[in-house]
Protein backbone atom coordinates (compact mmCIF):
# COMPACT_ATOMS: atom_id res chain seq x y z
CA UNK A 1 0.00 0.00 0.00
CA UNK A 2 1.38 3.40 -0.97
CA UNK A 3 -1.50 5.73 -0.27
CA UNK A 4 -5.16 6.18 0.62
CA UNK A 5 -7.30 8.35 -1.62
CA UNK A 6 -10.52 9.27 0.16
CA UNK A 7 -10.01 6.12 2.20
CA UNK A 8 -9.45 3.84 -0.81
CA UNK A 9 -6.05 2.13 -0.84
CA UNK A 10 -3.69 2.50 -3.77
CA UNK A 11 -1.23 -0.36 -4.26
CA UNK A 12 2.43 -0.09 -5.24
CA UNK A 13 1.64 -1.52 -8.69
CA UNK A 14 -1.13 1.01 -9.14
CA UNK A 15 1.23 3.81 -8.04
CA UNK A 16 3.88 2.63 -10.48
CA UNK A 17 1.36 2.57 -13.34
CA UNK A 18 0.35 6.14 -12.50
CA UNK A 19 4.00 7.26 -12.27
CA UNK A 20 4.87 5.79 -15.67
CA UNK A 21 1.76 7.29 -17.24
CA UNK A 22 2.61 10.77 -15.93
CA UNK A 23 6.33 10.45 -16.75
CA UNK A 24 5.40 9.76 -20.37
CA UNK A 25 3.21 12.86 -20.50
CA UNK A 26 5.79 15.35 -19.19
CA UNK A 27 7.28 17.90 -21.59
CA UNK A 28 10.97 17.97 -22.58
CA UNK A 29 11.79 20.74 -20.12
CA UNK A 30 14.17 19.93 -17.26
CA UNK A 31 12.72 21.85 -14.28
CA UNK A 32 9.27 21.30 -12.85
CA UNK A 33 7.27 23.29 -10.33
CA UNK A 34 5.01 20.63 -8.85
CA UNK A 35 1.89 22.56 -7.78
CA UNK A 36 -0.45 19.57 -7.36
CA UNK A 37 -2.69 20.10 -4.33
CA UNK A 38 -3.68 16.48 -3.88
CA UNK A 39 -0.93 14.66 -1.97
CA UNK A 40 -1.25 11.53 -4.11
CA UNK A 41 -1.01 13.44 -7.38
CA UNK A 42 1.89 15.49 -5.98
CA UNK A 43 3.73 12.27 -5.12
CA UNK A 44 3.03 10.66 -8.49
CA UNK A 45 4.23 13.87 -10.17
CA UNK A 46 7.41 13.96 -8.06
CA UNK A 47 8.22 10.31 -8.77
CA UNK A 48 7.42 10.74 -12.46
CA UNK A 49 9.77 13.74 -12.59
CA UNK A 50 12.55 11.62 -11.06
CA UNK A 51 11.91 8.78 -13.52
CA UNK A 52 11.95 11.27 -16.41
CA UNK A 53 15.23 12.74 -15.10
CA UNK A 54 13.74 16.12 -14.20
CA UNK A 55 14.46 18.36 -11.23
CA UNK A 56 11.63 19.51 -8.93
CA UNK A 57 11.66 23.10 -7.68
CA UNK A 58 10.14 23.51 -4.21
CA UNK A 59 9.85 27.21 -3.27
CA UNK A 60 8.04 27.94 -0.01
CA UNK A 61 5.45 30.15 -1.67
CA UNK A 62 4.03 30.80 -5.15
CA UNK A 63 3.66 34.59 -5.23
CA UNK A 64 4.09 36.20 -8.69
CA UNK A 65 7.45 37.65 -7.60
CA UNK A 66 8.80 34.26 -6.49
CA UNK A 67 7.58 32.69 -9.74
CA UNK A 68 9.39 35.41 -11.69
CA UNK A 69 12.57 34.70 -9.72
CA UNK A 70 12.18 30.97 -10.43
CA UNK A 71 12.16 31.64 -14.17
CA UNK A 72 15.45 33.52 -13.76
CA UNK A 73 16.89 30.58 -11.86
CA UNK A 74 15.59 27.97 -14.33
CA UNK A 75 14.27 29.55 -17.56
CA UNK A 76 12.72 26.28 -18.80
CA UNK A 77 10.64 25.70 -15.65
CA UNK A 78 7.06 24.56 -16.19
CA UNK A 79 4.21 24.18 -13.76
CA UNK A 80 2.51 20.81 -13.30
CA UNK A 81 -0.92 21.42 -11.77
CA UNK A 82 -4.06 19.49 -10.89
CA UNK A 83 -6.14 22.65 -10.57
CA UNK A 84 -8.01 24.02 -13.59
CA UNK A 85 -8.01 27.46 -11.97
CA UNK A 86 -4.24 27.54 -11.39
CA UNK A 87 -2.99 31.10 -11.97
CA UNK A 88 0.75 30.49 -11.77
CA UNK A 89 2.37 32.46 -14.56
CA UNK A 90 4.48 29.68 -16.12
CA UNK A 91 3.87 27.29 -19.00
CA UNK A 92 1.24 25.08 -17.36
CA UNK A 93 0.81 21.35 -17.86
CA UNK A 94 -2.31 19.69 -16.49
CA UNK A 95 -1.78 16.58 -14.42
CA UNK A 96 -2.92 13.77 -16.75
CA UNK A 97 -6.15 11.90 -16.19
CA UNK A 98 -5.32 8.66 -14.34
CA UNK A 99 -6.95 5.31 -15.05
CA UNK A 100 -8.52 4.19 -11.75
CA UNK A 101 -7.08 0.90 -10.52
CA UNK A 102 -4.60 0.58 -13.40
CA UNK A 103 -1.62 -1.63 -12.53
CA UNK A 104 1.62 -2.69 -14.19
CA UNK A 105 3.92 -5.62 -13.30
CA UNK A 106 6.24 -4.57 -10.49
CA UNK A 107 9.69 -3.41 -11.50
CA UNK A 108 12.41 -1.71 -9.51
CA UNK A 109 13.38 1.66 -10.93
CA UNK A 110 16.90 2.59 -9.87
CA UNK A 111 17.58 6.24 -9.09
CA UNK A 112 21.26 6.92 -8.41
CA UNK A 113 22.13 8.31 -4.97
CA UNK A 114 23.80 11.39 -6.41
CA UNK A 115 20.96 12.24 -8.82
CA UNK A 116 19.80 15.85 -8.29
CA UNK A 117 16.13 15.39 -7.31
CA UNK A 118 15.06 18.83 -6.15
CA UNK A 119 15.98 22.37 -5.29
CA UNK A 120 14.49 23.82 -2.12
CA UNK A 121 14.71 27.53 -1.42
CA UNK A 122 15.24 29.79 1.55
CA UNK A 123 14.26 33.42 1.33
CA UNK A 124 17.85 34.71 1.44
CA UNK A 125 18.60 38.21 2.60
CA UNK A 126 19.01 40.10 -0.64
CA UNK A 127 15.54 39.71 -2.08
CA UNK A 128 16.45 36.63 -4.12
CA UNK A 129 15.61 33.14 -2.83
CA UNK A 130 18.66 30.93 -2.30
CA UNK A 131 18.55 27.44 -3.85
CA UNK A 132 19.71 24.31 -2.03
CA UNK A 133 20.47 21.10 -3.93
CA UNK A 134 18.79 17.93 -2.68
CA UNK A 135 20.14 14.73 -4.14
CA UNK A 136 17.96 11.64 -4.06
CA UNK A 137 20.42 9.94 -1.70
CA UNK A 138 20.30 12.74 0.87
CA UNK A 139 16.50 12.91 0.80
CA UNK A 140 16.22 9.16 1.29
CA UNK A 141 18.82 8.97 4.07
CA UNK A 142 17.13 11.74 5.99
CA UNK A 143 13.69 10.12 6.05
CA UNK A 144 15.12 6.66 6.83
CA UNK A 145 16.54 8.12 10.04
CA UNK A 146 13.18 9.76 10.64
CA UNK A 147 11.21 6.54 10.07
CA UNK A 148 13.41 4.77 12.58
CA UNK A 149 13.05 7.56 15.15
CA UNK A 150 9.26 7.64 14.77
CA UNK A 151 8.88 3.89 15.13
CA UNK A 152 7.46 3.46 11.64
CA UNK A 153 9.59 0.36 10.97
CA UNK A 154 7.84 -1.96 13.44
CA UNK A 155 6.29 -4.16 10.77
CA UNK A 156 2.81 -2.67 11.06
CA UNK A 157 1.34 -0.66 8.17
CA UNK A 158 0.99 2.92 9.40
CA UNK A 159 -1.32 5.46 7.76
CA UNK A 160 -0.01 9.04 7.67
CA UNK A 161 -2.44 11.97 7.60
CA UNK A 162 -0.97 15.45 7.08
CA UNK A 163 -2.35 18.95 7.59
CA UNK A 164 0.78 20.33 5.91
CA UNK A 165 1.18 20.71 2.15
CA UNK A 166 3.51 18.29 0.34
CA UNK A 167 5.40 21.24 -1.22
CA UNK A 168 6.64 22.40 2.17
CA UNK A 169 9.92 20.68 3.14
CA UNK A 170 8.40 19.30 6.35
CA UNK A 171 5.29 17.97 4.61
CA UNK A 172 7.40 16.64 1.76
CA UNK A 173 9.68 14.67 4.09
CA UNK A 174 7.22 13.65 6.78
CA UNK A 175 4.20 12.64 4.75
CA UNK A 176 5.36 11.78 1.22
CA UNK A 177 8.99 10.63 1.42
CA UNK A 178 8.89 8.94 4.80
CA UNK A 179 5.87 6.85 3.80
CA UNK A 180 7.43 5.81 0.49
CA UNK A 181 10.75 4.89 2.11
CA UNK A 182 9.39 3.00 5.12
CA UNK A 183 6.74 0.86 3.49
CA UNK A 184 3.88 2.84 5.02
CA UNK A 185 1.06 4.79 3.36
CA UNK A 186 0.00 8.43 3.36
CA UNK A 187 -3.50 9.79 2.96
CA UNK A 188 -3.98 12.02 -0.09
CA UNK A 189 -6.17 14.70 1.45
CA UNK A 190 -5.01 17.82 3.16
CA UNK A 191 -7.60 18.40 5.88
CA UNK A 192 -7.91 21.96 7.10
CA UNK A 193 -10.69 22.46 9.65
CA UNK A 194 -10.64 20.35 12.84
CA UNK A 195 -13.69 18.39 11.68
CA UNK A 196 -11.89 17.61 8.39
CA UNK A 197 -8.83 16.35 10.26
CA UNK A 198 -11.04 13.97 12.22
CA UNK A 199 -12.81 12.55 9.19
CA UNK A 200 -9.55 12.18 7.24
CA UNK A 201 -8.09 10.21 10.16
CA UNK A 202 -11.28 8.20 10.37
CA UNK A 203 -11.03 7.26 6.69
CA UNK A 204 -7.76 5.35 7.12
CA UNK A 205 -7.01 2.21 9.17
CA UNK A 206 -5.02 2.15 12.42
CA UNK A 207 -2.26 2.64 13.39
CA UNK A 208 -2.43 6.30 12.37
CA UNK A 209 0.01 9.17 12.54
CA UNK A 210 -1.03 12.82 12.29
CA UNK A 211 1.61 15.10 10.73
CA UNK A 212 0.80 18.62 11.82
CA UNK A 213 1.94 21.98 13.18
CA UNK A 214 1.46 23.98 16.39
CA UNK A 215 -1.17 26.14 14.65
CA UNK A 216 -3.30 23.16 13.66
CA UNK A 217 -2.80 21.43 17.01
CA UNK A 218 -3.93 24.51 18.94
CA UNK A 219 -6.97 24.71 16.70
CA UNK A 220 -7.75 21.01 17.26
CA UNK A 221 -7.53 21.51 21.02
CA UNK A 222 -9.73 24.60 20.86
CA UNK A 223 -12.41 22.92 18.77
CA UNK A 224 -14.97 20.68 20.36
CA UNK A 225 -13.98 17.53 18.44
CA UNK A 226 -12.97 13.98 19.32
CA UNK A 227 -9.87 12.86 17.50
CA UNK A 228 -10.09 9.25 16.23
CA UNK A 229 -7.50 6.93 17.84
CA UNK A 230 -4.11 8.19 16.72
CA UNK A 231 -0.86 6.44 17.63
CA UNK A 232 1.45 9.35 17.08
CA UNK A 233 1.20 13.07 16.47
CA UNK A 234 4.11 14.81 14.80
CA UNK A 235 4.66 18.55 15.02
CA UNK A 236 7.17 20.84 13.36
CA UNK A 237 7.63 24.34 11.85
CA UNK A 238 7.70 26.11 15.24
CA UNK A 239 8.49 24.87 18.74
CA UNK A 240 5.58 23.68 20.85
CA UNK A 241 5.35 24.54 24.53
CA UNK A 242 5.57 21.68 26.99
CA UNK A 243 2.09 22.52 28.30
CA UNK A 244 0.55 22.30 24.87
CA UNK A 245 2.38 19.05 24.12
CA UNK A 246 1.06 17.52 27.35
CA UNK A 247 -2.44 18.73 26.62
CA UNK A 248 -2.34 17.12 23.16
CA UNK A 249 -1.10 13.82 24.61
CA UNK A 250 -3.78 13.79 27.33
CA UNK A 251 -6.78 14.99 25.35
CA UNK A 252 -6.11 12.73 22.38
CA UNK A 253 -4.55 9.78 24.28
CA UNK A 254 -1.56 9.80 21.99
CA UNK A 255 2.18 10.33 21.86
CA UNK A 256 3.53 13.59 20.46
CA UNK A 257 6.94 13.97 18.89
CA UNK A 258 8.42 17.20 17.62
CA UNK A 259 10.78 17.32 14.69
CA UNK A 260 13.52 19.90 14.29
CA UNK A 261 15.28 20.74 11.05
CA UNK A 262 15.91 23.37 8.44
CA UNK A 263 15.48 23.81 4.72
CA UNK A 264 19.23 23.45 4.28
CA UNK A 265 19.74 20.30 6.37
CA UNK A 266 16.35 18.61 6.39
CA UNK A 267 15.32 17.11 9.73
CA UNK A 268 18.08 16.51 12.24
CA UNK A 269 16.48 15.98 15.65
CA UNK A 270 13.33 15.09 17.56
CA UNK A 271 11.97 15.24 21.10
CA UNK A 272 9.08 13.87 23.14
CA UNK A 273 8.13 17.37 24.25
CA UNK A 274 5.79 16.32 27.07
CA UNK A 275 8.76 14.66 28.77
CA UNK A 276 11.80 16.73 27.86
CA UNK A 277 12.78 20.06 26.36
CA UNK A 278 16.05 18.58 25.07
CA UNK A 279 16.28 17.64 21.40
CA UNK A 280 17.90 14.37 20.42
CA UNK A 281 19.94 14.40 17.23
CA UNK A 282 19.35 11.80 14.52
CA UNK A 283 21.99 9.06 14.36
CA UNK A 284 25.28 10.29 12.98
CA UNK A 285 24.44 14.01 13.05
CA UNK A 286 26.76 16.21 15.14
CA UNK A 287 26.67 19.87 16.15
CA UNK A 288 29.71 22.14 16.20
CA UNK A 289 29.67 25.54 17.81
CA UNK A 290 31.91 28.20 16.36
CA UNK A 291 31.69 31.73 17.74
CA UNK A 292 27.95 32.51 17.79
CA UNK A 293 27.06 30.00 15.13
CA UNK A 294 26.14 26.35 15.32
CA UNK A 295 26.86 24.02 12.43
CA UNK A 296 25.38 20.60 11.76
CA UNK A 297 27.33 17.85 10.01
CA UNK A 298 27.50 14.11 9.62
CA UNK A 299 24.75 11.58 9.07
CA UNK A 300 22.52 12.58 6.16
CA UNK A 301 23.64 16.24 6.48
CA UNK A 302 27.09 15.35 5.08
CA UNK A 303 28.73 18.77 4.60
CA UNK A 304 28.90 21.12 7.61
CA UNK A 305 25.88 23.45 7.36
CA UNK A 306 25.19 26.52 9.53
CA UNK A 307 21.92 26.46 11.48
CA UNK A 308 19.75 29.59 11.56
CA UNK A 309 18.81 29.13 15.22
CA UNK A 310 20.53 29.71 18.52
CA UNK A 311 21.35 26.21 19.76
CA UNK A 312 22.97 25.16 23.03
CA UNK A 313 24.74 21.83 22.87
CA UNK A 314 24.06 19.88 26.11
CA UNK A 315 25.55 16.48 25.19
CA UNK A 316 27.13 14.83 22.16
CA UNK A 317 23.71 13.96 20.81
CA UNK A 318 21.45 16.54 22.49
CA UNK A 319 20.78 20.28 22.45
CA UNK A 320 18.42 23.05 23.54
CA UNK A 321 16.78 25.44 21.09
CA UNK A 322 16.83 29.11 22.13
CA UNK A 323 15.03 30.75 19.23
CA UNK A 324 15.98 32.11 15.87
CA UNK A 325 18.79 34.43 14.88
CA UNK A 326 17.32 37.91 14.96
CA UNK A 327 16.70 38.61 11.28
CA UNK A 328 14.65 35.51 10.59
CA UNK A 329 10.90 35.33 10.66
CA UNK A 330 8.94 32.11 10.90
CA UNK A 331 5.19 32.43 10.68
CA UNK A 332 3.33 29.16 10.88
CA UNK A 333 6.09 27.32 9.11
CA UNK A 334 6.66 29.87 6.36
CA UNK A 335 10.12 31.28 6.63
CA UNK A 336 11.45 34.62 5.57
CA UNK A 337 13.85 37.24 6.84
CA UNK A 338 13.25 40.85 7.76
CA UNK A 339 15.90 41.85 5.23
CA UNK A 340 14.07 39.99 2.46
CA UNK A 341 10.76 41.61 3.41
CA UNK A 342 12.40 45.04 3.68
CA UNK A 343 13.93 44.59 0.27
CA UNK A 344 10.55 43.77 -1.25
CA UNK A 345 8.87 46.71 0.50
CA UNK A 346 11.50 49.17 -0.67
CA UNK A 347 11.34 47.82 -4.22
CA UNK A 348 7.74 49.00 -4.62
CA UNK A 349 7.70 52.15 -6.82
CA UNK A 350 6.82 55.16 -4.66
CA UNK A 351 8.25 53.76 -1.43
CA UNK A 352 10.93 56.14 -0.09
CA UNK A 353 11.85 54.11 2.97
CA UNK A 354 10.29 51.31 4.93
CA UNK A 355 10.99 48.64 7.50
CA UNK A 356 9.29 45.52 8.79
CA UNK A 357 9.33 44.52 12.44
CA UNK A 358 8.09 41.53 14.42
CA UNK A 359 5.01 41.82 16.60
CA UNK A 360 4.32 39.41 19.41
CA UNK A 361 1.11 37.33 19.16
CA UNK A 362 -2.08 39.19 20.01
CA UNK A 363 -3.47 38.43 23.40
CA UNK A 364 -6.34 36.04 23.12
CA UNK A 365 -5.13 34.64 19.79
CA UNK A 366 -6.01 30.96 19.81
CA UNK A 367 -3.47 30.07 17.14
CA UNK A 368 -0.75 32.01 19.01
CA UNK A 369 0.92 33.12 15.80
CA UNK A 370 3.50 35.91 15.66
CA UNK A 371 2.88 38.54 12.96
CA UNK A 372 4.88 41.24 11.27
CA UNK A 373 4.07 44.92 10.92
CA UNK A 374 5.77 47.64 8.90
CA UNK A 375 6.35 51.36 8.91
CA UNK A 376 6.68 53.03 5.55
CA UNK A 377 7.46 56.44 4.06
CA UNK A 378 5.54 56.66 0.79
CA UNK A 379 3.98 60.09 0.28
CA UNK A 380 2.45 59.25 -3.10
CA UNK A 381 0.88 55.94 -2.15
CA UNK A 382 -2.17 54.92 -0.18
CA UNK A 383 -2.59 51.78 1.91
CA UNK A 384 -4.74 50.00 -0.67
CA UNK A 385 -2.32 50.55 -3.55
CA UNK A 386 0.74 49.60 -1.54
CA UNK A 387 -0.96 46.51 -0.10
CA UNK A 388 -1.84 45.36 -3.61
CA UNK A 389 1.77 45.75 -4.73
CA UNK A 390 3.09 43.93 -1.68
CA UNK A 391 0.71 41.04 -2.15
CA UNK A 392 2.34 40.30 -5.49
CA UNK A 393 5.75 40.14 -3.82
CA UNK A 394 5.39 38.45 -0.46
CA UNK A 395 3.43 35.57 0.97
CA UNK A 396 0.11 36.44 2.64
CA UNK A 397 1.31 35.46 6.11
CA UNK A 398 4.01 38.15 5.93
CA UNK A 399 1.64 40.96 4.92
CA UNK A 400 2.25 43.78 7.42
CA UNK A 401 -0.39 44.21 10.08
CA UNK A 402 -0.63 47.01 10.53
CA UNK A 403 1.04 48.88 7.69
CA UNK A 404 1.78 52.28 9.19
CA UNK A 405 2.48 55.38 7.10
CA UNK A 406 4.97 57.81 8.67
CA UNK A 407 6.88 60.92 7.54
CA UNK A 408 10.34 59.48 8.07
CA UNK A 409 12.12 56.60 9.79
CA UNK A 410 14.33 57.24 12.84
CA UNK A 411 17.57 56.12 11.20
CA UNK A 412 20.79 56.82 13.11
CA UNK A 413 24.06 58.26 11.76
CA UNK A 414 25.08 54.99 10.18
CA UNK A 415 21.73 54.56 8.49
CA UNK A 416 20.71 51.82 10.89
CA UNK A 417 17.29 51.62 12.43
CA UNK A 418 17.58 51.06 16.19
CA UNK A 419 14.98 48.59 17.30
CA UNK A 420 13.73 50.75 20.19
CA UNK A 421 13.24 53.85 18.03
CA UNK A 422 11.33 51.76 15.52
CA UNK A 423 9.10 50.37 18.27
CA UNK A 424 8.24 53.76 19.72
CA UNK A 425 7.59 55.21 16.27
CA UNK A 426 5.26 52.31 15.53
CA UNK A 427 3.50 52.65 18.88
CA UNK A 428 2.90 56.36 18.24
CA UNK A 429 1.64 55.72 14.70
CA UNK A 430 -0.70 52.99 15.94
CA UNK A 431 -2.23 55.37 18.46
CA UNK A 432 -3.02 57.89 15.71
CA UNK A 433 -5.08 55.39 13.72
CA UNK B 1 -29.05 30.20 0.42
CA UNK B 2 -29.35 28.60 -2.98
CA UNK B 3 -26.20 26.78 -4.03
CA UNK B 4 -26.34 28.61 -7.31
CA UNK B 5 -26.40 32.09 -5.80
CA UNK B 6 -23.38 34.08 -6.95
CA UNK B 7 -22.30 37.21 -5.12
CA UNK B 8 -23.25 39.38 -8.11
CA UNK B 9 -26.78 38.15 -8.51
CA UNK B 10 -27.58 37.55 -4.90
CA UNK B 11 -30.81 39.22 -3.81
CA UNK B 12 -30.62 41.55 -0.82
CA UNK B 13 -30.25 39.38 2.26
CA UNK B 14 -33.14 39.15 4.68
CA UNK B 15 -33.07 41.77 7.42
CA UNK B 16 -32.09 39.42 10.25
CA UNK B 17 -28.98 38.40 8.31
CA UNK B 18 -27.84 42.01 8.26
CA UNK B 19 -27.74 41.86 12.03
CA UNK B 20 -25.93 38.52 11.90
CA UNK B 21 -23.47 39.90 9.34
CA UNK B 22 -22.60 42.72 11.70
CA UNK B 23 -22.28 40.34 14.61
CA UNK B 24 -19.93 38.06 12.64
CA UNK B 25 -17.94 41.06 11.39
CA UNK B 26 -17.52 42.16 15.00
CA UNK B 27 -16.29 38.67 15.99
CA UNK B 28 -13.77 38.63 13.14
CA UNK B 29 -12.42 42.10 13.93
CA UNK B 30 -12.08 41.21 17.61
CA UNK B 31 -10.57 37.74 17.04
CA UNK B 32 -7.96 38.99 14.58
CA UNK B 33 -7.40 42.40 16.10
CA UNK B 34 -7.93 44.01 12.69
CA UNK B 35 -7.61 47.75 12.36
CA UNK B 36 -10.89 48.20 10.48
CA UNK B 37 -14.32 48.89 11.95
CA UNK B 38 -16.77 45.99 11.68
CA UNK B 39 -19.27 48.25 9.93
CA UNK B 40 -16.71 49.14 7.25
CA UNK B 41 -16.29 45.58 5.98
CA UNK B 42 -17.87 45.23 2.54
CA UNK B 43 -20.34 42.37 3.00
CA UNK B 44 -19.87 41.19 -0.60
CA UNK B 45 -16.04 41.42 -0.79
CA UNK B 46 -13.90 38.31 -0.36
CA UNK B 47 -12.57 37.86 3.17
CA UNK B 48 -9.74 35.69 1.89
CA UNK B 49 -6.77 37.00 -0.12
CA UNK B 50 -7.82 40.20 -1.85
CA UNK B 51 -10.45 42.24 -0.06
CA UNK B 52 -9.99 41.94 3.70
CA UNK B 53 -6.70 40.10 3.11
CA UNK B 54 -7.15 37.22 5.51
CA UNK B 55 -4.88 34.19 5.20
CA UNK B 56 -5.32 30.57 6.14
CA UNK B 57 -4.18 31.08 9.75
CA UNK B 58 -6.86 33.75 10.18
CA UNK B 59 -9.42 31.41 8.68
CA UNK B 60 -8.57 28.74 11.27
CA UNK B 61 -8.87 31.36 13.99
CA UNK B 62 -12.31 32.40 12.73
CA UNK B 63 -13.36 28.76 12.38
CA UNK B 64 -12.70 28.33 16.11
CA UNK B 65 -14.68 31.43 17.02
CA UNK B 66 -17.57 30.29 14.82
CA UNK B 67 -17.56 26.82 16.37
CA UNK B 68 -17.62 28.24 19.88
CA UNK B 69 -20.18 30.96 19.23
CA UNK B 70 -22.61 29.14 16.94
CA UNK B 71 -21.86 25.46 17.51
CA UNK B 72 -20.80 24.85 13.91
CA UNK B 73 -17.86 22.69 12.91
CA UNK B 74 -16.81 24.17 9.57
CA UNK B 75 -16.03 21.64 6.86
CA UNK B 76 -14.22 22.10 3.57
CA UNK B 77 -16.89 20.92 1.14
CA UNK B 78 -14.49 20.91 -1.76
CA UNK B 79 -10.73 21.26 -1.98
CA UNK B 80 -11.25 24.98 -1.49
CA UNK B 81 -11.52 25.66 2.20
CA UNK B 82 -11.89 29.38 1.60
CA UNK B 83 -15.21 28.88 -0.18
CA UNK B 84 -17.22 29.66 2.96
CA UNK B 85 -15.20 32.84 3.28
CA UNK B 86 -15.95 34.18 -0.18
CA UNK B 87 -17.79 37.05 1.52
CA UNK B 88 -19.14 38.16 4.85
CA UNK B 89 -22.65 37.77 3.42
CA UNK B 90 -21.96 34.16 2.40
CA UNK B 91 -20.39 33.33 5.77
CA UNK B 92 -23.36 34.81 7.64
CA UNK B 93 -25.78 32.85 5.43
CA UNK B 94 -23.80 29.69 6.09
CA UNK B 95 -23.91 30.30 9.83
CA UNK B 96 -27.63 31.05 9.75
CA UNK B 97 -28.29 27.77 7.96
CA UNK B 98 -26.07 25.56 10.12
CA UNK B 99 -26.02 27.11 13.60
CA UNK B 100 -26.91 24.91 16.54
CA UNK B 101 -26.82 27.68 19.11
mmCIF file of C-alpha atoms in Angstrom, chain A residues 41 85 192-193 195-196 199 219 222-225 332 362 365-367 369 371 391 396-397 401-402, chain B residues 32-33 35 49-50 53 55-61 63-64 68 73-76 79-81 85:
data_model
loop_
_atom_site.group_PDB
_atom_site.id
_atom_site.type_symbol
_atom_site.label_atom_id
_atom_site.label_comp_id
_atom_site.label_asym_id
_atom_site.label_seq_id
_atom_site.Cartn_x
_atom_site.Cartn_y
_atom_site.Cartn_z
ATOM 1 C CA UNK A 41 -1.014 13.443 -7.382
ATOM 2 C CA UNK A 85 -8.005 27.464 -11.974
ATOM 3 C CA UNK A 192 -7.912 21.960 7.102
ATOM 4 C CA UNK A 193 -10.688 22.464 9.655
ATOM 5 C CA UNK A 195 -13.693 18.387 11.683
ATOM 6 C CA UNK A 196 -11.894 17.612 8.388
ATOM 7 C CA UNK A 199 -12.812 12.554 9.186
ATOM 8 C CA UNK A 219 -6.973 24.709 16.698
ATOM 9 C CA UNK A 222 -9.729 24.602 20.857
ATOM 10 C CA UNK A 223 -12.411 22.921 18.766
ATOM 11 C CA UNK A 224 -14.967 20.678 20.361
ATOM 12 C CA UNK A 225 -13.979 17.535 18.443
ATOM 13 C CA UNK A 332 3.329 29.160 10.878
ATOM 14 C CA UNK A 362 -2.082 39.194 20.009
ATOM 15 C CA UNK A 365 -5.128 34.637 19.795
ATOM 16 C CA UNK A 366 -6.009 30.955 19.812
ATOM 17 C CA UNK A 367 -3.466 30.068 17.138
ATOM 18 C CA UNK A 369 0.923 33.120 15.804
ATOM 19 C CA UNK A 371 2.883 38.540 12.962
ATOM 20 C CA UNK A 391 0.705 41.043 -2.149
ATOM 21 C CA UNK A 396 0.111 36.436 2.636
ATOM 22 C CA UNK A 397 1.307 35.461 6.113
ATOM 23 C CA UNK A 401 -0.391 44.206 10.082
ATOM 24 C CA UNK A 402 -0.635 47.008 10.529
ATOM 25 C CA UNK B 32 -7.962 38.988 14.583
ATOM 26 C CA UNK B 33 -7.404 42.403 16.104
ATOM 27 C CA UNK B 35 -7.615 47.752 12.359
ATOM 28 C CA UNK B 49 -6.768 36.999 -0.121
ATOM 29 C CA UNK B 50 -7.821 40.200 -1.850
ATOM 30 C CA UNK B 53 -6.699 40.097 3.108
ATOM 31 C CA UNK B 55 -4.879 34.194 5.195
ATOM 32 C CA UNK B 56 -5.316 30.566 6.140
ATOM 33 C CA UNK B 57 -4.178 31.077 9.745
ATOM 34 C CA UNK B 58 -6.862 33.746 10.175
ATOM 35 C CA UNK B 59 -9.417 31.408 8.681
ATOM 36 C CA UNK B 60 -8.570 28.740 11.272
ATOM 37 C CA UNK B 61 -8.870 31.362 13.995
ATOM 38 C CA UNK B 63 -13.355 28.755 12.383
ATOM 39 C CA UNK B 64 -12.698 28.331 16.105
ATOM 40 C CA UNK B 68 -17.621 28.238 19.881
ATOM 41 C CA UNK B 73 -17.858 22.691 12.906
ATOM 42 C CA UNK B 74 -16.814 24.167 9.570
ATOM 43 C CA UNK B 75 -16.026 21.640 6.860
ATOM 44 C CA UNK B 76 -14.221 22.099 3.570
ATOM 45 C CA UNK B 79 -10.729 21.260 -1.976
ATOM 46 C CA UNK B 80 -11.249 24.983 -1.490
ATOM 47 C CA UNK B 81 -11.519 25.663 2.198
ATOM 48 C CA UNK B 85 -15.204 32.844 3.283
#
